[in-house]
mmCIF file of C-alpha atoms in Angstrom:
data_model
loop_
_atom_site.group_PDB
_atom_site.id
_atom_site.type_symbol
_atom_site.label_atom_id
_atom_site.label_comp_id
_atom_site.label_asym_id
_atom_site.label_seq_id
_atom_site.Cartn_x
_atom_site.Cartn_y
_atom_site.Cartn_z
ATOM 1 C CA UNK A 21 16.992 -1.520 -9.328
ATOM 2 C CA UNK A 22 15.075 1.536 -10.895
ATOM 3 C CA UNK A 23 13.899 3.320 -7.528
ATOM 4 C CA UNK A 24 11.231 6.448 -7.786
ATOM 5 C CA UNK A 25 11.321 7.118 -4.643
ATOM 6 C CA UNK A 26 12.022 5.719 -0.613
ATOM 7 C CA UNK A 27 10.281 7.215 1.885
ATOM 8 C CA UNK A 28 8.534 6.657 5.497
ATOM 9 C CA UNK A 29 5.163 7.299 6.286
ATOM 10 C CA UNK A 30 1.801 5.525 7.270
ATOM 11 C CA UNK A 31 0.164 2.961 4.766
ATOM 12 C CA UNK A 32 -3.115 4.961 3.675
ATOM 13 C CA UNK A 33 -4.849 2.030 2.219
ATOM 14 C CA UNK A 34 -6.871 -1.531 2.682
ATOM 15 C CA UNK A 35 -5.830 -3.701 5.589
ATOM 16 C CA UNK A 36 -2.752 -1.816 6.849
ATOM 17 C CA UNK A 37 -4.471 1.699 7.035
ATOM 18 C CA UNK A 38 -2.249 3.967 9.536
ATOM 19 C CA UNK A 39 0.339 1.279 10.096
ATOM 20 C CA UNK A 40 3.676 3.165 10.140
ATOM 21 C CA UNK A 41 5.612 1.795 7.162
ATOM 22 C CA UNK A 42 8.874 2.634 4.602
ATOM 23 C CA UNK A 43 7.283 2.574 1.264
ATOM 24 C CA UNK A 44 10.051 1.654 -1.577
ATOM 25 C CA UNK A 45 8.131 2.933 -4.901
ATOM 26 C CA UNK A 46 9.928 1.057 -8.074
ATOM 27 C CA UNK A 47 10.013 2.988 -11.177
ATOM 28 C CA UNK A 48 7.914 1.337 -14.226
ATOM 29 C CA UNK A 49 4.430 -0.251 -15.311
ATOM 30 C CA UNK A 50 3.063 -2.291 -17.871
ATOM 31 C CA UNK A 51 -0.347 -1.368 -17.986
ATOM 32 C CA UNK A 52 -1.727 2.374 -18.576
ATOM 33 C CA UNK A 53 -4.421 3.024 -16.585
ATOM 34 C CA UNK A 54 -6.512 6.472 -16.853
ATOM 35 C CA UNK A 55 -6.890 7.343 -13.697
ATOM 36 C CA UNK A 56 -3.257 7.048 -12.183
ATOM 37 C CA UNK A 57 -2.131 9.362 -10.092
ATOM 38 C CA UNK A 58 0.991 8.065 -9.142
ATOM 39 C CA UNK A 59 4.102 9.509 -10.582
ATOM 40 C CA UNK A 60 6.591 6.494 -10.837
ATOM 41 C CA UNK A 61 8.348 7.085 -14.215
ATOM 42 C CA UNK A 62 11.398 9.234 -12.744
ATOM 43 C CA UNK A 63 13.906 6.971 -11.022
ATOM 44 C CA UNK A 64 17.766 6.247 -10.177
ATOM 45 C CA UNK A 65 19.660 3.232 -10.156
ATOM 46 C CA UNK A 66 20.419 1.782 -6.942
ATOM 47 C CA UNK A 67 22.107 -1.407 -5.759
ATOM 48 C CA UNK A 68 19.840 -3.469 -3.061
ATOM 49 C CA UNK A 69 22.657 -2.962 -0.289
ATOM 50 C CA UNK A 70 21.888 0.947 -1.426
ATOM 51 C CA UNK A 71 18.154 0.437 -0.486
ATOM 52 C CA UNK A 72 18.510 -1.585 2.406
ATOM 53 C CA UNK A 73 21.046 1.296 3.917
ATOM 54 C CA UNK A 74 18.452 4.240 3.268
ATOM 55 C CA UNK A 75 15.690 2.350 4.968
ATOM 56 C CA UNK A 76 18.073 1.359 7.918
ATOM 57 C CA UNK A 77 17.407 4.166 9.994
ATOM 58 C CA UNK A 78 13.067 4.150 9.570
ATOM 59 C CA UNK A 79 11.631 2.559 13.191
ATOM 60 C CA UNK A 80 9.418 0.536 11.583
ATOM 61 C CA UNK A 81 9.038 -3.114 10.761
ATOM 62 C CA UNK A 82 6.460 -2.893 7.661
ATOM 63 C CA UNK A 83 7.897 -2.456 4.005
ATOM 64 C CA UNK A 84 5.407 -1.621 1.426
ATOM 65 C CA UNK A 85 7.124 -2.720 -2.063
ATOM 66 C CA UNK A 86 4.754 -0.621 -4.786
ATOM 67 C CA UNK A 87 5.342 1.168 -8.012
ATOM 68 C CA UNK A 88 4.137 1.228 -10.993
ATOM 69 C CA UNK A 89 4.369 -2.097 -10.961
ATOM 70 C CA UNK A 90 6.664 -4.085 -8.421
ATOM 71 C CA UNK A 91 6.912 -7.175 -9.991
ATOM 72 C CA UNK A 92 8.514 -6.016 -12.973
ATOM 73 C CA UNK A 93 11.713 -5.830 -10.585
ATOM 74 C CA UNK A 94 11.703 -7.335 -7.242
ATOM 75 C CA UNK A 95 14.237 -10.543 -6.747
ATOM 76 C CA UNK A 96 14.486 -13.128 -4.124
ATOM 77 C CA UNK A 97 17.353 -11.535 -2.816
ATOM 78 C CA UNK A 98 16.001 -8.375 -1.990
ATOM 79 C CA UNK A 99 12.814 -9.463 -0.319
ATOM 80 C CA UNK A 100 15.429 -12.485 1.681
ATOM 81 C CA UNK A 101 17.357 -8.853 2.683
ATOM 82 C CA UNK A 102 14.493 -7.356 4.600
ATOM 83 C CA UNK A 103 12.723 -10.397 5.730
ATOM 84 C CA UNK A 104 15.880 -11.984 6.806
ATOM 85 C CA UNK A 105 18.786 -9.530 7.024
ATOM 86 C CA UNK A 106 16.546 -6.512 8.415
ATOM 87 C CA UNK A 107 13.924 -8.636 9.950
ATOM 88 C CA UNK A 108 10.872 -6.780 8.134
ATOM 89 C CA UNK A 109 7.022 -7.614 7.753
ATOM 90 C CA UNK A 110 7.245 -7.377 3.377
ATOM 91 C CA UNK A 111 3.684 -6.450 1.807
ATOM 92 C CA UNK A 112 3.730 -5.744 -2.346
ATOM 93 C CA UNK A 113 1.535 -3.795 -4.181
ATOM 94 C CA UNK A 114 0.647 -5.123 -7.178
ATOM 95 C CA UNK A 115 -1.656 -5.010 -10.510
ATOM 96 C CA UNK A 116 -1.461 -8.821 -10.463
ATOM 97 C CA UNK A 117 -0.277 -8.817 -14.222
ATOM 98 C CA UNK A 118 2.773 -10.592 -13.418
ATOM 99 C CA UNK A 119 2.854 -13.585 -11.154
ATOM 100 C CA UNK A 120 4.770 -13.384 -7.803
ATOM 101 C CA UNK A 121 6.902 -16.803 -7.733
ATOM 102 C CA UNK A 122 6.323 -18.779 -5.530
ATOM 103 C CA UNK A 123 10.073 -18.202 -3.801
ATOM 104 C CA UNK A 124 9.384 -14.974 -3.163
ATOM 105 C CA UNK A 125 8.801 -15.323 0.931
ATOM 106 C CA UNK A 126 6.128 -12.221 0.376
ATOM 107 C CA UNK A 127 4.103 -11.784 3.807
ATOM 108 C CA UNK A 128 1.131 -10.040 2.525
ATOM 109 C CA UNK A 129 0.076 -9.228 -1.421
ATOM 110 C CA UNK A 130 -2.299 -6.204 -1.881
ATOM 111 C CA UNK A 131 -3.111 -7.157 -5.612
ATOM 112 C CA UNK A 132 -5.560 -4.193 -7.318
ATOM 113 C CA UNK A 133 -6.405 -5.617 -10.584
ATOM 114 C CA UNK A 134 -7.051 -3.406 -13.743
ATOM 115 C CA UNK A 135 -8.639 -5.049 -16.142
ATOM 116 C CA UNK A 136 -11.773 -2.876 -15.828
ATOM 117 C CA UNK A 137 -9.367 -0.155 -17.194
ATOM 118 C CA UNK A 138 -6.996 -2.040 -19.421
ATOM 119 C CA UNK A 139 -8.752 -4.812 -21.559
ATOM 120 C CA UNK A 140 -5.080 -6.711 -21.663
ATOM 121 C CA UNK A 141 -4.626 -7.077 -18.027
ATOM 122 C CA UNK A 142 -5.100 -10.279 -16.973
ATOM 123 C CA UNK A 143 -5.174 -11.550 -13.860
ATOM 124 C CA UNK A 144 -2.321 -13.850 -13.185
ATOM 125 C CA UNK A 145 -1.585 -14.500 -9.594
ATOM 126 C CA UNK A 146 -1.670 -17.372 -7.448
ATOM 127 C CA UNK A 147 -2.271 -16.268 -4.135
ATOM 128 C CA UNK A 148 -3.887 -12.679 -2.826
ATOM 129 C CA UNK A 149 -4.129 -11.817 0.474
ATOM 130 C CA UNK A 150 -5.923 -8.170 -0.228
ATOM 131 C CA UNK A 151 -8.030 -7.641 -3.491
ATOM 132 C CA UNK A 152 -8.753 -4.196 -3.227
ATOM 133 C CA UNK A 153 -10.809 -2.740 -6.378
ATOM 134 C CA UNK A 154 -10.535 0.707 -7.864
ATOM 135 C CA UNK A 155 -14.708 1.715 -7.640
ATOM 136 C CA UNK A 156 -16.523 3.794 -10.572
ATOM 137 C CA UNK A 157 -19.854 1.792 -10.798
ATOM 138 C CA UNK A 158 -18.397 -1.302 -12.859
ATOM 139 C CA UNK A 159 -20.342 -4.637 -12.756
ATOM 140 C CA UNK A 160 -18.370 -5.773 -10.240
ATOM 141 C CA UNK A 161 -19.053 -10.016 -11.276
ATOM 142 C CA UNK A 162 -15.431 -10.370 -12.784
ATOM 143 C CA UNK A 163 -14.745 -10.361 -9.222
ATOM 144 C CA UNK A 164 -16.674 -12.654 -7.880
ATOM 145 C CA UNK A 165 -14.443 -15.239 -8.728
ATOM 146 C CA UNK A 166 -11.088 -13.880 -7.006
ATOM 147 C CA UNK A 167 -10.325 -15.800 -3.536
ATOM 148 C CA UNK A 168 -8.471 -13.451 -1.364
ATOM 149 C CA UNK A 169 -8.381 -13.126 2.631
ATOM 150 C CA UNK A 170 -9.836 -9.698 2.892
ATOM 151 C CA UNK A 171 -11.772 -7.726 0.263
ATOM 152 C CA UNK A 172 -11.133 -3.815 -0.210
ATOM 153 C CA UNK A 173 -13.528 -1.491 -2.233
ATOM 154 C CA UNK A 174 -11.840 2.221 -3.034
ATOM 155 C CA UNK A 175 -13.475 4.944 -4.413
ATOM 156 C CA UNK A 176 -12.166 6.349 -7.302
ATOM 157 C CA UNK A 177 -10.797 9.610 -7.006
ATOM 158 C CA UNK A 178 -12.259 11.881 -10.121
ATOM 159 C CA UNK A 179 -10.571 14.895 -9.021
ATOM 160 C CA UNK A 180 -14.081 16.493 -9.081
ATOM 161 C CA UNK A 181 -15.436 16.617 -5.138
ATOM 162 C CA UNK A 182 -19.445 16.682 -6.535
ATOM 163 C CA UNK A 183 -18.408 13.397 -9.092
ATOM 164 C CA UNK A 184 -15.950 11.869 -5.607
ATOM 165 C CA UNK A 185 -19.261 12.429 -3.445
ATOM 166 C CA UNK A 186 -21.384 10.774 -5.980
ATOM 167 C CA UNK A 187 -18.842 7.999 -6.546
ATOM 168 C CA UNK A 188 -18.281 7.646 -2.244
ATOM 169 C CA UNK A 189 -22.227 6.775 -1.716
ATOM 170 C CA UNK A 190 -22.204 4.399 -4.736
ATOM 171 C CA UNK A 191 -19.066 2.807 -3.258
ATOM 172 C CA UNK A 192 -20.918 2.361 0.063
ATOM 173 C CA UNK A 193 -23.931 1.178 -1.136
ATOM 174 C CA UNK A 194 -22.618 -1.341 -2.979
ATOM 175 C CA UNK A 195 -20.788 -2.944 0.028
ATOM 176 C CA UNK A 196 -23.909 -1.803 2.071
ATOM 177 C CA UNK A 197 -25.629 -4.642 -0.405
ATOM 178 C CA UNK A 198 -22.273 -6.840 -1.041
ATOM 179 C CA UNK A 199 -20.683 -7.522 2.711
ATOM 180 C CA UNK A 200 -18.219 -9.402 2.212
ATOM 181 C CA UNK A 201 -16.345 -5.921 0.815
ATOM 182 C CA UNK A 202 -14.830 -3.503 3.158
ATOM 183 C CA UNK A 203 -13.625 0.285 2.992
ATOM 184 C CA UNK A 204 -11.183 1.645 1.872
ATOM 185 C CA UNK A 205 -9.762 4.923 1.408
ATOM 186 C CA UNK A 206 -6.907 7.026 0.410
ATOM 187 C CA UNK A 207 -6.576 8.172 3.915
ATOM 188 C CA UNK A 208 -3.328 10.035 3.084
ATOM 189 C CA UNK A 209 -4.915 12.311 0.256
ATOM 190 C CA UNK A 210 -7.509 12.655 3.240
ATOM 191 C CA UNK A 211 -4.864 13.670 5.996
ATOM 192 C CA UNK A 212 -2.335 15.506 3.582
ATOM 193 C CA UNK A 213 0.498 12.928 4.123
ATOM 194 C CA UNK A 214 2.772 11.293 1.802
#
């Protein structure tokens, strides 16, 4: 598998905010999106008995699967190695480009669409358990259709703290008016944490 990085740290965003949690970032997207700050291109090759023996020693239980784009990689095998081998709670970030079979034992699917950002990115999963939407004023009815568990609204970040301020009180606002959204922030760009 192409693998940018494996580290361990606390999930900074949507439902699992502060839980401890190995992140396994997988190397590769299919969509382009403006406003990513996520550096995922670099990678190296490694064999799934590789990954599961770097994350061996992490105390946790929570595996965060994100990328780029997960799905463009992950197998059965690998998620039935930490579920069932390693015993570990599996949650995948996704774009929701690229359905998530329905053999993939996933526990929890954080799915943040872009097609507000890239015209050809169509929604195309079957089951969400966390829709959590990048925020910069869009009409927001393309949404209103999703079914998820628990809805997430994030700020986008700008990387201009007047335009971020701006964006922060829309983004409240709107859930302010729209309750059935929650929260969410990049806590670790807030707390300086990987």
């Amino acid at each position: 598998m192409r693998v940018n990085e494996i580290f361990y740290s606390i999930q900074g965003e949507g439902r699992y905010t502060g839980t401890p949690a190995i992140f396994i970032r997988l190397a590769g997207c299919n969509l382009r999106c403006d406003f990513c700050d996520t550096e995922h291109q670099p990678y190296q090759d490694l064999t799934e008995e590789e990954i599961m023996r770097q994350i061996a020693d992490f105390p946790t239980s929570h595996v965060v699967i994100t990328g780029g784009e997960p799905m463009l990689q992950i197998t059965q095998s690998l998620i039935h190695r930490l579920r069932n081998g390693a015993g570990k709670f599996v949650q995948v970030e996704t774009n929701g480009t690229i359905p998530i079979k329905c053999y993939l034992p996933v526990d929890w699917i954080t799915c943040s669409p872009k097609f507000d950002f890239c015209p050809h990115a169509e929604l195309r999963l079957q089951r969400i358990d966390e829709l959590k939407v990048v925020y910069q004023g869009q009409d927001m009815t393309a949404y209103d259709g999703i079914e998820a568990k628990e809805y997430y609204l994030q700020p986008c970040d700008f990387k201009d703290e007047a335009r971020n301020a701006e964006n922060l009180a829309a983004t409240i606002n709107y859930i302010k008016s729209h309750p059935k959204w929650k929260l969410s922030l990049q806590t670790q760009k807030i707390l300086s944490v990987r």
